[in-house]
Coordinates of N, CA and C in Angstrom, one line a residue:
L8 N 94.1 19.7 80.9 CA 94.7 19.9 81.4 C 93.8 19.3 82.2
M9 N 93.8 18.4 83.5 CA 92.4 18.0 84.0 C 92.8 18.9 85.4
R10 N 91.5 19.8 86.2 CA 90.7 21.2 86.3 C 89.7 19.8 87.9
A11 N 90.3 19.4 89.2 CA 89.8 19.4 90.3 C 88.3 21.0 90.9
P12 N 87.3 19.7 91.4 CA 87.0 21.1 91.9 C 87.4 21.5 93.0
A13 N 87.2 22.2 93.4 CA 87.8 23.0 95.1 C 87.2 22.5 95.9
V14 N 87.9 21.8 97.0 CA 87.8 21.3 98.4 C 88.5 22.7 99.2
G15 N 86.8 22.9 100.1 CA 87.1 23.7 101.3 C 87.9 24.1 102.3
I16 N 89.3 24.6 102.1 CA 90.4 24.9 103.6 C 89.5 24.4 105.2
G17 N 90.2 23.7 105.9 CA 89.7 23.2 107.0 C 88.6 22.0 106.8
T18 N 88.6 21.2 105.3 CA 87.7 20.7 105.2 C 87.9 19.0 105.9
K19 N 87.5 18.5 106.7 CA 88.3 16.7 107.4 C 88.0 16.3 106.2
I20 N 88.9 15.3 105.9 CA 88.8 13.7 105.5 C 89.2 13.1 106.3
W21 N 89.3 12.0 105.0 CA 90.7 10.7 105.4 C 90.8 9.9 104.4
L22 N 92.3 9.8 104.7 CA 93.3 9.0 104.3 C 93.7 8.0 104.2
E23 N 93.7 6.8 103.3 CA 94.6 6.3 103.4 C 95.5 6.3 103.7
V24 N 96.2 5.0 104.5 CA 97.8 5.4 105.1 C 97.9 3.6 104.6
S25 N 99.2 3.1 105.1 CA 100.0 1.8 105.4 C 99.9 2.0 106.3
D26 N 98.9 1.3 107.6 CA 99.0 0.9 108.8 C 98.6 -0.1 109.3
K27 N 98.7 -0.3 110.0 CA 99.1 -1.8 111.2 C 97.3 -1.4 112.0
E28 N 97.7 -0.6 112.4 CA 96.6 -0.3 113.4 C 95.4 0.2 112.7
R29 N 95.0 1.4 111.9 CA 94.4 2.1 110.7 C 94.7 1.5 109.1
M30 N 93.6 1.6 108.8 CA 93.4 1.4 108.0 C 93.5 2.9 106.5
Y31 N 92.9 4.5 107.6 CA 91.9 5.8 106.8 C 92.8 6.5 109.0
V32 N 93.5 7.8 108.2 CA 93.4 8.3 109.0 C 92.6 9.3 109.1
S33 N 92.5 10.7 109.9 CA 91.9 12.1 109.7 C 92.9 13.1 109.2
A34 N 92.3 13.7 108.4 CA 93.2 15.3 107.6 C 92.6 16.3 107.6
K35 N 93.1 17.3 107.8 CA 92.6 18.8 108.0 C 92.4 19.8 106.2
V36 N 92.3 19.6 105.6 CA 92.5 20.0 104.0 C 93.3 21.7 104.1
V37 N 94.5 21.8 104.6 CA 95.0 23.1 104.5 C 95.2 24.0 102.6
R38 N 95.2 23.4 101.8 CA 95.0 23.7 100.6 C 95.4 23.4 99.5
Q39 N 95.0 23.7 98.4 CA 95.1 22.5 97.6 C 95.9 23.6 96.2
E40 N 96.2 22.5 94.9 CA 97.3 22.9 94.4 C 96.1 21.8 93.0
N41 N 95.0 22.9 92.1 CA 95.0 21.5 91.2 C 93.9 20.1 91.4
T42 N 94.3 18.9 91.4 CA 94.3 18.1 91.3 C 94.6 17.6 93.0
V43 N 95.6 19.0 93.8 CA 96.4 17.5 94.8 C 95.9 19.0 95.9
I44 N 95.6 17.7 97.0 CA 95.3 18.7 98.4 C 96.3 18.8 98.8
I45 N 97.1 19.2 99.6 CA 98.2 19.7 100.6 C 97.1 19.0 102.5
C46 N 97.5 18.3 102.7 CA 96.7 17.9 104.1 C 97.4 17.6 105.5
E47 N 96.8 18.6 106.5 CA 97.2 17.9 108.4 C 96.9 17.2 108.6
D48 N 97.7 15.7 109.6 CA 96.8 14.6 110.1 C 96.7 15.4 111.6
E49 N 95.9 14.6 112.0 CA 95.7 14.8 114.1 C 97.4 14.3 114.2
E50 N 97.9 14.0 114.0 CA 99.2 14.4 114.3 C 100.6 15.4 113.7
G51 N 99.5 16.2 112.8 CA 100.1 17.8 112.5 C 101.3 17.8 111.3
N52 N 101.7 15.6 110.8 CA 101.7 16.1 109.7 C 101.2 16.1 108.6
E53 N 102.4 16.9 107.8 CA 101.6 17.4 106.7 C 101.6 15.4 105.4
R54 N 100.7 15.5 104.6 CA 100.1 15.1 104.4 C 99.5 15.3 102.5
T55 N 100.3 14.5 101.5 CA 99.2 14.9 100.0 C 98.5 14.1 100.2
F56 N 97.8 14.4 99.1 CA 96.7 13.7 98.4 C 96.2 14.2 96.8
D57 N 96.6 12.6 95.8 CA 96.3 13.7 94.7 C 94.7 13.5 93.8
M58 N 93.5 14.1 93.8 CA 92.3 13.5 93.5 C 92.1 12.9 92.1
G59 N 93.4 13.3 91.5 CA 93.6 12.1 90.1 C 94.1 10.7 89.7
F60 N 94.3 10.4 91.1 CA 94.6 9.1 91.6 C 93.9 8.1 92.7
G61 N 92.2 8.7 93.3 CA 91.5 7.8 93.7 C 90.6 8.9 94.8
E62 N 89.7 8.3 95.4 CA 88.1 9.5 95.5 C 88.9 9.6 96.4
L63 N 88.3 10.8 96.6 CA 88.7 11.5 98.4 C 86.8 11.3 98.7
Y64 N 87.7 11.0 100.3 CA 86.3 10.4 101.2 C 86.4 11.3 102.9
I65 N 85.0 13.0 102.4 CA 84.7 13.4 103.4 C 84.6 12.9 104.9
Q66 N 84.7 13.2 105.9 CA 84.8 12.8 107.1 C 83.0 13.5 107.0
N67 N 82.4 12.9 107.6 CA 80.9 13.3 108.3 C 80.7 14.1 109.2
E68 N 79.6 15.0 109.1 CA 80.1 15.7 110.9 C 80.0 15.2 112.0
E69 N 78.5 14.0 112.1 CA 78.0 13.0 113.4 C 78.8 12.1 113.7
K70 N 79.8 11.2 114.4 CA 80.9 10.0 114.5 C 79.9 9.0 114.6
N71 N 78.1 9.6 115.5 CA 77.6 8.2 116.2 C 75.9 7.9 115.4
Y72 N 76.3 6.9 114.0 CA 75.1 7.0 113.4 C 74.4 5.3 114.1
E73 N 73.1 5.1 114.5 CA 72.7 3.3 114.6 C 71.9 3.7 112.9
D74 N 72.0 4.3 112.3 CA 71.5 3.8 111.0 C 72.5 4.5 109.8
M75 N 73.8 3.6 109.2 CA 74.3 3.8 108.1 C 73.9 4.7 107.3
T76 N 72.7 4.8 106.8 CA 71.9 5.1 105.6 C 71.8 6.8 105.9
A77 N 71.7 6.8 107.2 CA 71.3 8.0 107.1 C 72.9 9.5 107.2
M78 N 74.1 8.3 106.8 CA 74.9 9.5 107.2 C 75.1 10.8 105.7
Q79 N 75.7 11.7 105.9 CA 75.6 12.4 104.5 C 76.7 11.6 103.0
H80 N 78.2 11.3 103.9 CA 78.7 10.5 102.8 C 79.6 8.8 103.8
L81 N 78.5 8.3 102.1 CA 79.3 6.9 102.6 C 79.6 6.3 102.1
H82 N 80.8 6.3 103.0 CA 81.9 5.1 102.2 C 81.9 4.8 103.1
E83 N 83.4 3.5 102.6 CA 84.2 2.3 103.5 C 84.9 3.3 105.0
P84 N 85.8 4.6 104.8 CA 86.3 5.2 105.8 C 85.0 5.7 106.8
G85 N 84.5 6.4 106.4 CA 83.3 6.5 107.2 C 82.5 5.2 108.3
M86 N 81.7 4.1 107.4 CA 82.0 3.6 107.5 C 82.4 2.7 108.6
L87 N 83.4 2.4 108.8 CA 84.6 1.6 109.7 C 84.7 2.7 110.7
E88 N 85.3 4.7 110.9 CA 85.0 4.8 112.0 C 83.3 4.6 112.6
N89 N 82.3 4.9 111.8 CA 81.3 5.0 112.9 C 80.8 3.7 114.0
V90 N 81.5 2.6 112.4 CA 81.2 1.2 113.8 C 82.2 0.6 114.8
R91 N 83.5 1.6 114.5 CA 84.6 2.3 115.7 C 84.0 2.5 117.0
C92 N 83.3 3.9 116.4 CA 82.7 4.8 117.3 C 82.1 3.9 118.5
R93 N 81.1 3.9 118.1 CA 79.8 2.8 118.6 C 80.7 1.7 119.4
I94 N 82.0 1.0 118.3 CA 82.3 0.0 120.1 C 83.0 1.4 120.8
L95 N 83.7 1.3 120.9 CA 84.8 2.5 121.7 C 84.0 3.5 122.5
Q96 N 82.8 4.2 121.6 CA 83.5 4.9 122.8 C 81.7 5.8 123.1
T97 N 80.9 5.0 123.0 CA 80.0 5.2 123.1 C 79.4 3.9 123.9
K98 N 79.4 3.5 125.1 CA 79.1 2.0 125.6 C 78.7 1.0 124.7
K99 N 79.6 0.7 124.1 CA 79.8 -0.3 124.0 C 78.5 -0.8 123.3
Q100 N 78.2 -0.2 122.7 CA 76.8 -0.6 121.2 C 78.1 -1.4 119.6
P101 N 77.2 -2.8 119.8 CA 78.3 -3.4 119.1 C 77.1 -3.8 117.6
Y102 N 76.0 -3.4 117.9 CA 74.9 -2.7 116.8 C 74.9 -2.2 115.9
T103 N 74.6 -1.7 114.3 CA 74.7 -0.8 113.9 C 73.8 -0.9 112.8
Y104 N 72.9 -1.3 111.9 CA 71.9 -0.2 110.6 C 72.7 -0.2 109.6
M105 N 72.3 -0.3 108.3 CA 72.7 -0.5 107.3 C 70.9 0.3 106.7
G106 N 70.2 0.3 107.0 CA 69.1 -0.1 106.4 C 68.3 -0.7 106.9
T107 N 68.3 -1.9 106.2 CA 67.1 -3.2 107.2 C 67.6 -3.9 107.6
V108 N 69.2 -3.8 107.4 CA 70.3 -5.2 107.6 C 71.4 -4.1 108.6
L109 N 71.2 -5.5 110.2 CA 72.1 -5.0 111.1 C 73.5 -5.3 110.7
V110 N 74.2 -4.9 111.0 CA 75.5 -5.1 111.4 C 76.5 -5.2 112.8
A111 N 77.2 -6.1 112.6 CA 77.0 -6.3 114.1 C 78.6 -6.5 114.3
M112 N 79.6 -5.8 115.3 CA 81.0 -6.5 115.1 C 81.0 -6.8 116.8
N113 N 82.0 -8.3 116.9 CA 82.5 -8.7 118.5 C 82.7 -7.1 118.9
P114 N 82.6 -6.6 120.7 CA 83.1 -5.9 121.4 C 84.6 -7.0 121.9
L115 N 84.2 -7.5 121.3 CA 86.1 -9.0 123.0 C 85.1 -9.2 124.1
E116 N 84.2 -8.3 124.6 CA 84.2 -8.6 125.7 C 82.3 -8.2 126.3
P117 N 81.6 -8.8 127.5 CA 80.5 -8.9 127.7 C 79.7 -7.4 127.9
V118 N 77.9 -7.2 126.4 CA 77.9 -5.8 127.3 C 76.6 -6.2 127.4
S119 N 75.6 -4.9 127.7 CA 74.5 -5.8 128.5 C 73.4 -5.9 127.1
Q120 N 72.2 -7.5 128.2 CA 71.7 -7.3 127.2 C 70.8 -6.7 126.9
P121 N 69.8 -6.4 126.2 CA 68.2 -5.7 126.9 C 67.3 -7.2 127.0
T122 N 66.0 -7.3 127.1 CA 65.2 -8.7 126.7 C 64.2 -7.9 126.0
V123 N 64.4 -9.3 125.1 CA 62.8 -9.1 124.4 C 61.6 -8.5 124.6
N124 N 60.9 -8.4 125.3 CA 60.2 -7.7 125.6 C 60.6 -6.7 125.4
E125 N 61.3 -5.7 125.8 CA 62.0 -4.2 125.5 C 61.7 -4.1 123.9
Y126 N 61.5 -5.0 122.9 CA 61.7 -5.6 122.0 C 60.4 -5.6 121.0
A127 N 59.6 -6.9 121.9 CA 58.3 -6.9 121.4 C 57.5 -5.7 121.3
G128 N 57.0 -5.9 119.4 CA 56.0 -4.4 120.4 C 56.4 -3.5 119.3
S129 N 57.5 -2.6 119.2 CA 58.1 -1.9 119.1 C 58.3 -1.6 117.0
S130 N 57.9 -0.1 117.0 CA 58.6 -0.3 115.7 C 60.1 -0.4 114.9
F131 N 60.2 -0.9 113.4 CA 61.5 -0.7 112.9 C 62.4 0.5 113.5
G132 N 63.4 1.0 114.3 CA 63.8 2.3 114.1 C 64.2 2.8 114.9
S133 N 62.7 2.7 116.0 CA 62.2 3.2 117.2 C 63.1 2.8 118.3
I134 N 63.4 1.7 118.4 CA 64.8 1.8 119.8 C 66.3 1.9 118.8
P135 N 67.3 1.2 120.0 CA 68.4 1.4 119.3 C 68.0 -0.4 118.6
P136 N 69.6 -0.4 117.6 CA 69.7 -1.4 116.7 C 69.7 -2.4 118.0
H137 N 69.3 -4.0 117.6 CA 69.7 -5.6 118.4 C 68.9 -6.4 116.9
P138 N 69.4 -7.5 117.7 CA 69.1 -8.7 116.6 C 67.8 -8.9 117.2
Y139 N 67.5 -8.8 117.9 CA 66.0 -8.7 118.4 C 64.3 -7.4 117.8
A140 N 65.0 -6.6 117.1 CA 64.5 -5.2 116.0 C 64.6 -6.6 115.0
V141 N 65.0 -7.0 114.2 CA 64.9 -7.7 113.6 C 64.0 -9.0 113.3

């Protein structure tokens, strides 16, 4: 019989969903029964997840990383949420680093652009991500 590692009550996780709007939904662990985790999603719905049939995606404490390699839990839902937050919640920041790789998302509207001079002579990572920094 497989014994699953304990997941703390109240731990925030990402659950994969079949939804046209989102691939993952945020949920909080309510209880655990061996490999099965019972959660409550953002809308108060109870959801279950069996760790024997999928990967557990624990949420990061922060939601806005300029460099995603600083994330404690580096996985697909965490990266998608980080990029989403940078575009929607923080002054339309379409650029994010993944180490030395620049990730760019099209915000589908104009964003303010710095000048090349603002990036000239600066060290990598010392100012916000942008193509001028690469």
